[in-house]
Amino acid sequence: MDVSKYFIDGRWVDALGDTRLSLIDPNTEESYGTVALGGDADVDAAVAAARRALPAWSLADVRLRTACVERMLEIYLSRIEEMAQAISREMGAPIDLARQAQATLGQRHMTNYLAAMKDFEFIRPLGPHAPNDRIVLEPVGVAALITPWNWPIHQIALKVVAALLAGCTMVLKPSEMAPLSATLFAEIIEAAGVPSGVFNLIHGDGLGVGQRLSTHPDVDMVSFTGSTRAGIAISKASADTLKRVGLELGGKGANLIFADADEKAVERGVRQCFVNSGQNCNAPSRMLVERSVYDRSVEIAASIAKSVPVGPSDQHGAQIGPVISARQFDRIQSLIESGVAGGARLVAGGPGRPADLNRGYFVKPTVFADVSNSMTIAREEIFGPVLSIIPFDSEEQAIEIANDTPYGLTNYVQSQNDERRMHVARRLRSGMVEMNGQPRGAGAPFGGVKASGHSREGGRWGIEEYLEVKSISGWSRVQA
């Protein structure tokens, strides 16, 4: 399987460069194909196409842009099984997870964005005190969209659909380790009749294509999801051309479990930490437990972790699959070993593969107890199925521990006391707080603070990320 064509200016074209990256099946550690990595000439061609398409698309009737996304959604639904298969193949998500969670997110985001557009105002009155003033929201311009491999179509849809509806043109650079789902999505956009040059796809790595997009003078905005380290590099690279930079970065979520939490709180937290083999920026990877229920919570967490099956991604069931790559596997193993060496108590899992798997990037579901928040396993984003349990003695201490991290993406609160939950949620430094297992509603903004970035994606907030604000006075009642 060779991914060697890019979608530029409405056509599938051969990559200009000759660099190829081998695609590795994380279940077997064997190559199943290659992807062509773009160079500066590929980037320049894609950006030029987006720049040419910008005047017409930015001024296109909002109903036209909405109709394009409606056609995309219809075609997507007809190919959703292909999307699930592609995601499972490229990043090792178990096929049932790929079908039930990964692929369906593309459908969900398109649906939510279309709902947001029903009452979205691109021209807004300033207020009754200024009847002849209007606030006009206009597309930021050409957007470079750089997406990760862990939830590939989730991040692609969050960015691409919002940019389309806002009136931006774009160049998408997906992770070079997950090119299949992005290529399929480009085919869907082509079939939906999105005008030539509005959407362009090129494959490549961060040091090549990512760097060129970040510094390109004809790119107006970079929207990046990935590691904090890479986000900092992109911000620096974009500074000379004063681009807008949107960042959704890493996390080290705290799950605060109080003594009055419901009986399923610990189990729910463990399972959520291990979803997608722990490869989630919003994973509740630090479980903070009130001292009076600490010992019992550790026992439950260990028992749940030991019951979680691990297996190949082509098997049906609720197992966790492999992590994405040898590099990721080795990093997780190193951090697990640091937890042991640092004095944390290993109560489930540990170093190495599960006993029945002798190849593939499979990690044992691992739980550490008696963790100090100063330990490496509590400070660094592990991005694997590793949970750290930390005791606390008071509400104040729990909040202090939760906020004592460079990150600020998602935190979690488990308590039956309504007043306490509201108080704690307001004091947690994060872009999102989920309580008692209640997921965020459709269209809720996704994003963080501190080292977790500063963007908001999804719903009306996601569309506004790609818009500039213009103030106009002397507005006529007869609109041009």
PDB file of N, CA and C in Angstrom, residues 228-314:
ATOM      1  N   THR A 228       3.155  19.307  23.309  1.00  0.00           N
ATOM      2  CA  THR A 228       3.500  20.661  23.746  1.00  0.00           C
ATOM      3  C   THR A 228       4.833  21.092  23.162  1.00  0.00           C
ATOM      4  N   ARG A 229       5.777  20.174  23.104  1.00  0.00           N
ATOM      5  CA  ARG A 229       7.092  20.503  22.529  1.00  0.00           C
ATOM      6  C   ARG A 229       6.952  20.989  21.096  1.00  0.00           C
ATOM      7  N   ALA A 230       6.197  20.261  20.277  1.00  0.00           N
ATOM      8  CA  ALA A 230       6.016  20.667  18.884  1.00  0.00           C
ATOM      9  C   ALA A 230       5.223  21.963  18.783  1.00  0.00           C
ATOM     10  N   GLY A 231       4.258  22.149  19.688  1.00  0.00           N
ATOM     11  CA  GLY A 231       3.474  23.384  19.679  1.00  0.00           C
ATOM     12  C   GLY A 231       4.333  24.608  19.935  1.00  0.00           C
ATOM     13  N   ILE A 232       5.290  24.474  20.833  1.00  0.00           N
ATOM     14  CA  ILE A 232       6.217  25.579  21.101  1.00  0.00           C
ATOM     15  C   ILE A 232       7.059  25.871  19.867  1.00  0.00           C
ATOM     16  N   ALA A 233       7.546  24.811  19.204  1.00  0.00           N
ATOM     17  CA  ALA A 233       8.361  24.986  18.001  1.00  0.00           C
ATOM     18  C   ALA A 233       7.572  25.674  16.892  1.00  0.00           C
ATOM     19  N   ILE A 234       6.308  25.299  16.720  1.00  0.00           N
ATOM     20  CA  ILE A 234       5.473  25.914  15.688  1.00  0.00           C
ATOM     21  C   ILE A 234       5.220  27.387  16.013  1.00  0.00           C
ATOM     22  N   SER A 235       4.993  27.688  17.284  1.00  0.00           N
ATOM     23  CA  SER A 235       4.769  29.080  17.681  1.00  0.00           C
ATOM     24  C   SER A 235       5.988  29.937  17.358  1.00  0.00           C
ATOM     25  N   LYS A 236       7.170  29.428  17.640  1.00  0.00           N
ATOM     26  CA  LYS A 236       8.391  30.169  17.343  1.00  0.00           C
ATOM     27  C   LYS A 236       8.585  30.331  15.836  1.00  0.00           C
ATOM     28  N   ALA A 237       8.335  29.250  15.087  1.00  0.00           N
ATOM     29  CA  ALA A 237       8.527  29.301  13.636  1.00  0.00           C
ATOM     30  C   ALA A 237       7.543  30.261  12.977  1.00  0.00           C
ATOM     31  N   SER A 238       6.354  30.405  13.548  1.00  0.00           N
ATOM     32  CA  SER A 238       5.322  31.255  12.963  1.00  0.00           C
ATOM     33  C   SER A 238       5.462  32.724  13.348  1.00  0.00           C
ATOM     34  N   ALA A 239       6.288  33.007  14.325  1.00  0.00           N
ATOM     35  CA  ALA A 239       6.349  34.358  14.877  1.00  0.00           C
ATOM     36  C   ALA A 239       6.838  35.386  13.860  1.00  0.00           C
ATOM     37  N   ASP A 240       7.795  35.032  13.033  1.00  0.00           N
ATOM     38  CA  ASP A 240       8.366  36.015  12.102  1.00  0.00           C
ATOM     39  C   ASP A 240       7.353  36.520  11.093  1.00  0.00           C
ATOM     40  N   THR A 241       6.346  35.714  10.762  1.00  0.00           N
ATOM     41  CA  THR A 241       5.319  36.133   9.809  1.00  0.00           C
ATOM     42  C   THR A 241       4.003  36.487  10.518  1.00  0.00           C
ATOM     43  N   LEU A 242       4.034  36.592  11.835  1.00  0.00           N
ATOM     44  CA  LEU A 242       2.902  37.055  12.639  1.00  0.00           C
ATOM     45  C   LEU A 242       1.608  36.288  12.335  1.00  0.00           C
ATOM     46  N   LYS A 243       1.747  34.984  12.164  1.00  0.00           N
ATOM     47  CA  LYS A 243       0.569  34.151  11.931  1.00  0.00           C
ATOM     48  C   LYS A 243      -0.261  34.021  13.202  1.00  0.00           C
ATOM     49  N   ARG A 244      -1.552  33.808  13.005  1.00  0.00           N
ATOM     50  CA  ARG A 244      -2.342  33.326  14.125  1.00  0.00           C
ATOM     51  C   ARG A 244      -1.985  31.858  14.327  1.00  0.00           C
ATOM     52  N   VAL A 245      -1.793  31.453  15.568  1.00  0.00           N
ATOM     53  CA  VAL A 245      -1.450  30.063  15.876  1.00  0.00           C
ATOM     54  C   VAL A 245      -2.472  29.509  16.863  1.00  0.00           C
ATOM     55  N   GLY A 246      -3.140  28.451  16.465  1.00  0.00           N
ATOM     56  CA  GLY A 246      -4.065  27.747  17.348  1.00  0.00           C
ATOM     57  C   GLY A 246      -3.432  26.451  17.817  1.00  0.00           C
ATOM     58  N   LEU A 247      -3.475  26.201  19.110  1.00  0.00           N
ATOM     59  CA  LEU A 247      -2.780  25.041  19.675  1.00  0.00           C
ATOM     60  C   LEU A 247      -3.703  24.236  20.581  1.00  0.00           C
ATOM     61  N   GLU A 248      -3.771  22.938  20.326  1.00  0.00           N
ATOM     62  CA  GLU A 248      -4.402  21.992  21.249  1.00  0.00           C
ATOM     63  C   GLU A 248      -3.338  20.964  21.561  1.00  0.00           C
ATOM     64  N   LEU A 249      -2.835  20.990  22.800  1.00  0.00           N
ATOM     65  CA  LEU A 249      -1.607  20.260  23.122  1.00  0.00           C
ATOM     66  C   LEU A 249      -1.864  19.161  24.160  1.00  0.00           C
ATOM     67  N   GLY A 250      -0.845  18.840  24.922  1.00  0.00           N
ATOM     68  CA  GLY A 250      -0.905  17.688  25.810  1.00  0.00           C
ATOM     69  C   GLY A 250      -1.728  17.923  27.063  1.00  0.00           C
ATOM     70  N   GLY A 251      -1.803  16.886  27.883  1.00  0.00           N
ATOM     71  CA  GLY A 251      -2.554  16.988  29.124  1.00  0.00           C
ATOM     72  C   GLY A 251      -2.055  15.997  30.162  1.00  0.00           C
ATOM     73  N   LYS A 252      -2.436  16.248  31.389  1.00  0.00           N
ATOM     74  CA  LYS A 252      -2.141  15.340  32.500  1.00  0.00           C
ATOM     75  C   LYS A 252      -3.301  15.446  33.474  1.00  0.00           C
ATOM     76  N   GLY A 253      -4.470  15.015  32.993  1.00  0.00           N
ATOM     77  CA  GLY A 253      -5.717  15.241  33.707  1.00  0.00           C
ATOM     78  C   GLY A 253      -5.762  14.606  35.083  1.00  0.00           C
ATOM     79  N   ALA A 254      -6.340  15.346  36.034  1.00  0.00           N
ATOM     80  CA  ALA A 254      -6.551  14.842  37.393  1.00  0.00           C
ATOM     81  C   ALA A 254      -8.015  14.437  37.550  1.00  0.00           C
ATOM     82  N   ASN A 255      -8.228  13.283  38.145  1.00  0.00           N
ATOM     83  CA  ASN A 255      -9.567  12.774  38.423  1.00  0.00           C
ATOM     84  C   ASN A 255      -9.747  12.755  39.933  1.00  0.00           C
ATOM     85  N   LEU A 256     -10.478  13.729  40.466  1.00  0.00           N
ATOM     86  CA  LEU A 256     -10.631  13.898  41.909  1.00  0.00           C
ATOM     87  C   LEU A 256     -11.800  13.045  42.404  1.00  0.00           C
ATOM     88  N   ILE A 257     -11.470  12.018  43.188  1.00  0.00           N
ATOM     89  CA  ILE A 257     -12.494  11.106  43.693  1.00  0.00           C
ATOM     90  C   ILE A 257     -12.652  11.324  45.198  1.00  0.00           C
ATOM     91  N   PHE A 258     -13.792  11.911  45.574  1.00  0.00           N
ATOM     92  CA  PHE A 258     -14.066  12.171  46.986  1.00  0.00           C
ATOM     93  C   PHE A 258     -14.745  10.956  47.617  1.00  0.00           C
ATOM     94  N   ALA A 259     -14.767  10.948  48.938  1.00  0.00           N
ATOM     95  CA  ALA A 259     -15.284   9.778  49.658  1.00  0.00           C
ATOM     96  C   ALA A 259     -16.746   9.493  49.339  1.00  0.00           C
ATOM     97  N   ASP A 260     -17.490  10.521  48.931  1.00  0.00           N
ATOM     98  CA  ASP A 260     -18.908  10.320  48.625  1.00  0.00           C
ATOM     99  C   ASP A 260     -19.169  10.078  47.142  1.00  0.00           C
ATOM    100  N   ALA A 261     -18.133   9.749  46.385  1.00  0.00           N
ATOM    101  CA  ALA A 261     -18.312   9.449  44.953  1.00  0.00           C
ATOM    102  C   ALA A 261     -19.161   8.189  44.784  1.00  0.00           C
ATOM    103  N   ASP A 262     -19.808   8.078  43.630  1.00  0.00           N
ATOM    104  CA  ASP A 262     -20.629   6.899  43.388  1.00  0.00           C
ATOM    105  C   ASP A 262     -19.754   5.656  43.289  1.00  0.00           C
ATOM    106  N   GLU A 263     -20.355   4.488  43.437  1.00  0.00           N
ATOM    107  CA  GLU A 263     -19.609   3.240  43.560  1.00  0.00           C
ATOM    108  C   GLU A 263     -18.870   2.846  42.284  1.00  0.00           C
ATOM    109  N   LYS A 264     -19.236   3.425  41.158  1.00  0.00           N
ATOM    110  CA  LYS A 264     -18.576   3.106  39.893  1.00  0.00           C
ATOM    111  C   LYS A 264     -17.490   4.112  39.524  1.00  0.00           C
ATOM    112  N   ALA A 265     -17.227   5.095  40.372  1.00  0.00           N
ATOM    113  CA  ALA A 265     -16.326   6.187  40.011  1.00  0.00           C
ATOM    114  C   ALA A 265     -14.907   5.699  39.709  1.00  0.00           C
ATOM    115  N   VAL A 266     -14.375   4.819  40.553  1.00  0.00           N
ATOM    116  CA  VAL A 266     -13.005   4.350  40.353  1.00  0.00           C
ATOM    117  C   VAL A 266     -12.908   3.518  39.081  1.00  0.00           C
ATOM    118  N   GLU A 267     -13.823   2.583  38.915  1.00  0.00           N
ATOM    119  CA  GLU A 267     -13.805   1.761  37.701  1.00  0.00           C
ATOM    120  C   GLU A 267     -13.918   2.633  36.451  1.00  0.00           C
ATOM    121  N   ARG A 268     -14.827   3.606  36.486  1.00  0.00           N
ATOM    122  CA  ARG A 268     -15.009   4.499  35.349  1.00  0.00           C
ATOM    123  C   ARG A 268     -13.722   5.252  35.037  1.00  0.00           C
ATOM    124  N   GLY A 269     -13.031   5.709  36.069  1.00  0.00           N
ATOM    125  CA  GLY A 269     -11.789   6.449  35.869  1.00  0.00           C
ATOM    126  C   GLY A 269     -10.683   5.597  35.277  1.00  0.00           C
ATOM    127  N   VAL A 270     -10.581   4.346  35.751  1.00  0.00           N
ATOM    128  CA  VAL A 270      -9.554   3.445  35.217  1.00  0.00           C
ATOM    129  C   VAL A 270      -9.812   3.163  33.739  1.00  0.00           C
ATOM    130  N   ARG A 271     -11.027   2.812  33.422  1.00  0.00           N
ATOM    131  CA  ARG A 271     -11.348   2.463  32.029  1.00  0.00           C
ATOM    132  C   ARG A 271     -11.169   3.669  31.106  1.00  0.00           C
ATOM    133  N   GLN A 272     -11.536   4.848  31.577  1.00  0.00           N
ATOM    134  CA  GLN A 272     -11.372   6.032  30.741  1.00  0.00           C
ATOM    135  C   GLN A 272      -9.899   6.354  30.513  1.00  0.00           C
ATOM    136  N   CYS A 273      -9.081   6.091  31.496  1.00  0.00           N
ATOM    137  CA  CYS A 273      -7.642   6.302  31.339  1.00  0.00           C
ATOM    138  C   CYS A 273      -7.052   5.388  30.277  1.00  0.00           C
ATOM    139  N   PHE A 274      -7.617   4.184  30.138  1.00  0.00           N
ATOM    140  CA  PHE A 274      -7.052   3.184  29.226  1.00  0.00           C
ATOM    141  C   PHE A 274      -7.668   3.200  27.827  1.00  0.00           C
ATOM    142  N   VAL A 275      -8.706   4.005  27.599  1.00  0.00           N
ATOM    143  CA  VAL A 275      -9.322   4.073  26.267  1.00  0.00           C
ATOM    144  C   VAL A 275      -8.263   4.417  25.221  1.00  0.00           C
ATOM    145  N   ASN A 276      -8.362   3.753  24.060  1.00  0.00           N
ATOM    146  CA  ASN A 276      -7.418   4.015  22.960  1.00  0.00           C
ATOM    147  C   ASN A 276      -5.980   3.740  23.385  1.00  0.00           C
ATOM    148  N   SER A 277      -5.815   2.744  24.259  1.00  0.00           N
ATOM    149  CA  SER A 277      -4.499   2.380  24.798  1.00  0.00           C
ATOM    150  C   SER A 277      -3.834   3.539  25.529  1.00  0.00           C
ATOM    151  N   GLY A 278      -4.665   4.411  26.099  1.00  0.00           N
ATOM    152  CA  GLY A 278      -4.143   5.538  26.861  1.00  0.00           C
ATOM    153  C   GLY A 278      -3.615   6.677  26.011  1.00  0.00           C
ATOM    154  N   GLN A 279      -3.793   6.602  24.708  1.00  0.00           N
ATOM    155  CA  GLN A 279      -3.239   7.609  23.799  1.00  0.00           C
ATOM    156  C   GLN A 279      -4.248   8.744  23.607  1.00  0.00           C
ATOM    157  N   ASN A 280      -4.492   9.461  24.701  1.00  0.00           N
ATOM    158  CA  ASN A 280      -5.482  10.526  24.713  1.00  0.00           C
ATOM    159  C   ASN A 280      -4.930  11.706  25.497  1.00  0.00           C
ATOM    160  N   CYS A 281      -4.980  12.886  24.901  1.00  0.00           N
ATOM    161  CA  CYS A 281      -4.478  14.066  25.608  1.00  0.00           C
ATOM    162  C   CYS A 281      -5.337  14.411  26.812  1.00  0.00           C
ATOM    163  N   ASN A 282      -6.607  14.017  26.806  1.00  0.00           N
ATOM    164  CA  ASN A 282      -7.501  14.338  27.918  1.00  0.00           C
ATOM    165  C   ASN A 282      -7.722  13.156  28.858  1.00  0.00           C
ATOM    166  N   ALA A 283      -6.812  12.189  28.841  1.00  0.00           N
ATOM    167  CA  ALA A 283      -6.951  11.016  29.717  1.00  0.00           C
ATOM    168  C   ALA A 283      -6.856  11.425  31.185  1.00  0.00           C
ATOM    169  N   PRO A 284      -7.698  10.848  32.062  1.00  0.00           N
ATOM    170  CA  PRO A 284      -7.590  11.105  33.505  1.00  0.00           C
ATOM    171  C   PRO A 284      -6.478  10.247  34.112  1.00  0.00           C
ATOM    172  N   SER A 285      -5.239  10.597  33.801  1.00  0.00           N
ATOM    173  CA  SER A 285      -4.101   9.726  34.135  1.00  0.00           C
ATOM    174  C   SER A 285      -3.593   9.898  35.554  1.00  0.00           C
ATOM    175  N   ARG A 286      -4.071  10.930  36.260  1.00  0.00           N
ATOM    176  CA  ARG A 286      -3.775  11.067  37.695  1.00  0.00           C
ATOM    177  C   ARG A 286      -5.091  10.907  38.454  1.00  0.00           C
ATOM    178  N   MET A 287      -5.191   9.858  39.243  1.00  0.00           N
ATOM    179  CA  MET A 287      -6.389   9.635  40.058  1.00  0.00           C
ATOM    180  C   MET A 287      -6.096  10.079  41.484  1.00  0.00           C
ATOM    181  N   LEU A 288      -6.740  11.163  41.901  1.00  0.00           N
ATOM    182  CA  LEU A 288      -6.573  11.707  43.246  1.00  0.00           C
ATOM    183  C   LEU A 288      -7.721  11.201  44.103  1.00  0.00           C
ATOM    184  N   VAL A 289      -7.395  10.494  45.192  1.00  0.00           N
ATOM    185  CA  VAL A 289      -8.424   9.799  45.983  1.00  0.00           C
ATOM    186  C   VAL A 289      -8.368  10.255  47.434  1.00  0.00           C
ATOM    187  N   GLU A 290      -9.548  10.577  47.991  1.00  0.00           N
ATOM    188  CA  GLU A 290      -9.619  10.985  49.393  1.00  0.00           C
ATOM    189  C   GLU A 290      -9.153   9.835  50.292  1.00  0.00           C
ATOM    190  N   ARG A 291      -8.389  10.185  51.312  1.00  0.00           N
ATOM    191  CA  ARG A 291      -7.679   9.208  52.126  1.00  0.00           C
ATOM    192  C   ARG A 291      -8.596   8.136  52.704  1.00  0.00           C
ATOM    193  N   SER A 292      -9.789   8.484  53.131  1.00  0.00           N
ATOM    194  CA  SER A 292     -10.662   7.519  53.798  1.00  0.00           C
ATOM    195  C   SER A 292     -11.120   6.386  52.882  1.00  0.00           C
ATOM    196  N   VAL A 293     -11.076   6.589  51.570  1.00  0.00           N
ATOM    197  CA  VAL A 293     -11.462   5.519  50.634  1.00  0.00           C
ATOM    198  C   VAL A 293     -10.293   5.119  49.744  1.00  0.00           C
ATOM    199  N   TYR A 294      -9.102   5.531  50.135  1.00  0.00           N
ATOM    200  CA  TYR A 294      -7.929   5.325  49.283  1.00  0.00           C
ATOM    201  C   TYR A 294      -7.597   3.852  49.106  1.00  0.00           C
ATOM    202  N   ASP A 295      -7.437   3.098  50.191  1.00  0.00           N
ATOM    203  CA  ASP A 295      -7.009   1.699  50.084  1.00  0.00           C
ATOM    204  C   ASP A 295      -7.977   0.883  49.241  1.00  0.00           C
ATOM    205  N   ARG A 296      -9.278   1.077  49.498  1.00  0.00           N
ATOM    206  CA  ARG A 296     -10.275   0.326  48.725  1.00  0.00           C
ATOM    207  C   ARG A 296     -10.238   0.743  47.255  1.00  0.00           C
ATOM    208  N   SER A 297     -10.027   2.002  46.976  1.00  0.00           N
ATOM    209  CA  SER A 297      -9.957   2.481  45.593  1.00  0.00           C
ATOM    210  C   SER A 297      -8.763   1.891  44.863  1.00  0.00           C
ATOM    211  N   VAL A 298      -7.642   1.765  45.537  1.00  0.00           N
ATOM    212  CA  VAL A 298      -6.458   1.147  44.930  1.00  0.00           C
ATOM    213  C   VAL A 298      -6.754  -0.309  44.572  1.00  0.00           C
ATOM    214  N   GLU A 299      -7.422  -1.023  45.468  1.00  0.00           N
ATOM    215  CA  GLU A 299      -7.775  -2.425  45.193  1.00  0.00           C
ATOM    216  C   GLU A 299      -8.680  -2.527  43.963  1.00  0.00           C
ATOM    217  N   ILE A 300      -9.668  -1.661  43.886  1.00  0.00           N
ATOM    218  CA  ILE A 300     -10.582  -1.683  42.739  1.00  0.00           C
ATOM    219  C   ILE A 300      -9.837  -1.370  41.456  1.00  0.00           C
ATOM    220  N   ALA A 301      -9.000  -0.342  41.481  1.00  0.00           N
ATOM    221  CA  ALA A 301      -8.257   0.064  40.286  1.00  0.00           C
ATOM    222  C   ALA A 301      -7.355  -1.058  39.799  1.00  0.00           C
ATOM    223  N   ALA A 302      -6.663  -1.714  40.725  1.00  0.00           N
ATOM    224  CA  ALA A 302      -5.778  -2.814  40.347  1.00  0.00           C
ATOM    225  C   ALA A 302      -6.574  -3.961  39.738  1.00  0.00           C
ATOM    226  N   SER A 303      -7.710  -4.284  40.352  1.00  0.00           N
ATOM    227  CA  SER A 303      -8.539  -5.383  39.848  1.00  0.00           C
ATOM    228  C   SER A 303      -9.062  -5.079  38.444  1.00  0.00           C
ATOM    229  N   ILE A 304      -9.518  -3.863  38.209  1.00  0.00           N
ATOM    230  CA  ILE A 304     -10.029  -3.489  36.888  1.00  0.00           C
ATOM    231  C   ILE A 304      -8.914  -3.555  35.853  1.00  0.00           C
ATOM    232  N   ALA A 305      -7.753  -3.011  36.185  1.00  0.00           N
ATOM    233  CA  ALA A 305      -6.636  -3.008  35.240  1.00  0.00           C
ATOM    234  C   ALA A 305      -6.244  -4.431  34.846  1.00  0.00           C
ATOM    235  N   LYS A 306      -6.226  -5.335  35.825  1.00  0.00           N
ATOM    236  CA  LYS A 306      -5.850  -6.721  35.544  1.00  0.00           C
ATOM    237  C   LYS A 306      -6.891  -7.430  34.684  1.00  0.00           C
ATOM    238  N   SER A 307      -8.121  -6.910  34.670  1.00  0.00           N
ATOM    239  CA  SER A 307      -9.185  -7.543  33.882  1.00  0.00           C
ATOM    240  C   SER A 307      -9.276  -7.006  32.461  1.00  0.00           C
ATOM    241  N   VAL A 308      -8.563  -5.930  32.164  1.00  0.00           N
ATOM    242  CA  VAL A 308      -8.639  -5.314  30.832  1.00  0.00           C
ATOM    243  C   VAL A 308      -7.856  -6.163  29.839  1.00  0.00           C
ATOM    244  N   PRO A 309      -8.500  -6.697  28.808  1.00  0.00           N
ATOM    245  CA  PRO A 309      -7.776  -7.514  27.834  1.00  0.00           C
ATOM    246  C   PRO A 309      -6.938  -6.652  26.894  1.00  0.00           C
ATOM    247  N   VAL A 310      -5.867  -7.243  26.396  1.00  0.00           N
ATOM    248  CA  VAL A 310      -4.987  -6.592  25.421  1.00  0.00           C
ATOM    249  C   VAL A 310      -4.861  -7.531  24.235  1.00  0.00           C
ATOM    250  N   GLY A 311      -5.033  -7.006  23.028  1.00  0.00           N
ATOM    251  CA  GLY A 311      -4.952  -7.887  21.875  1.00  0.00           C
ATOM    252  C   GLY A 311      -4.899  -7.140  20.561  1.00  0.00           C
ATOM    253  N   PRO A 312      -4.731  -7.877  19.471  1.00  0.00           N
ATOM    254  CA  PRO A 312      -4.609  -7.277  18.138  1.00  0.00           C
ATOM    255  C   PRO A 312      -5.839  -6.471  17.751  1.00  0.00           C
ATOM    256  N   SER A 313      -5.631  -5.481  16.908  1.00  0.00           N
ATOM    257  CA  SER A 313      -6.703  -4.552  16.568  1.00  0.00           C
ATOM    258  C   SER A 313      -7.751  -5.150  15.636  1.00  0.00           C
ATOM    259  N   ASP A 314      -7.450  -6.275  14.977  1.00  0.00           N
ATOM    260  CA  ASP A 314      -8.443  -6.865  14.075  1.00  0.00           C
ATOM    261  C   ASP A 314      -9.399  -7.798  14.795  1.00  0.00           C
TER     262      ASP A 314
END
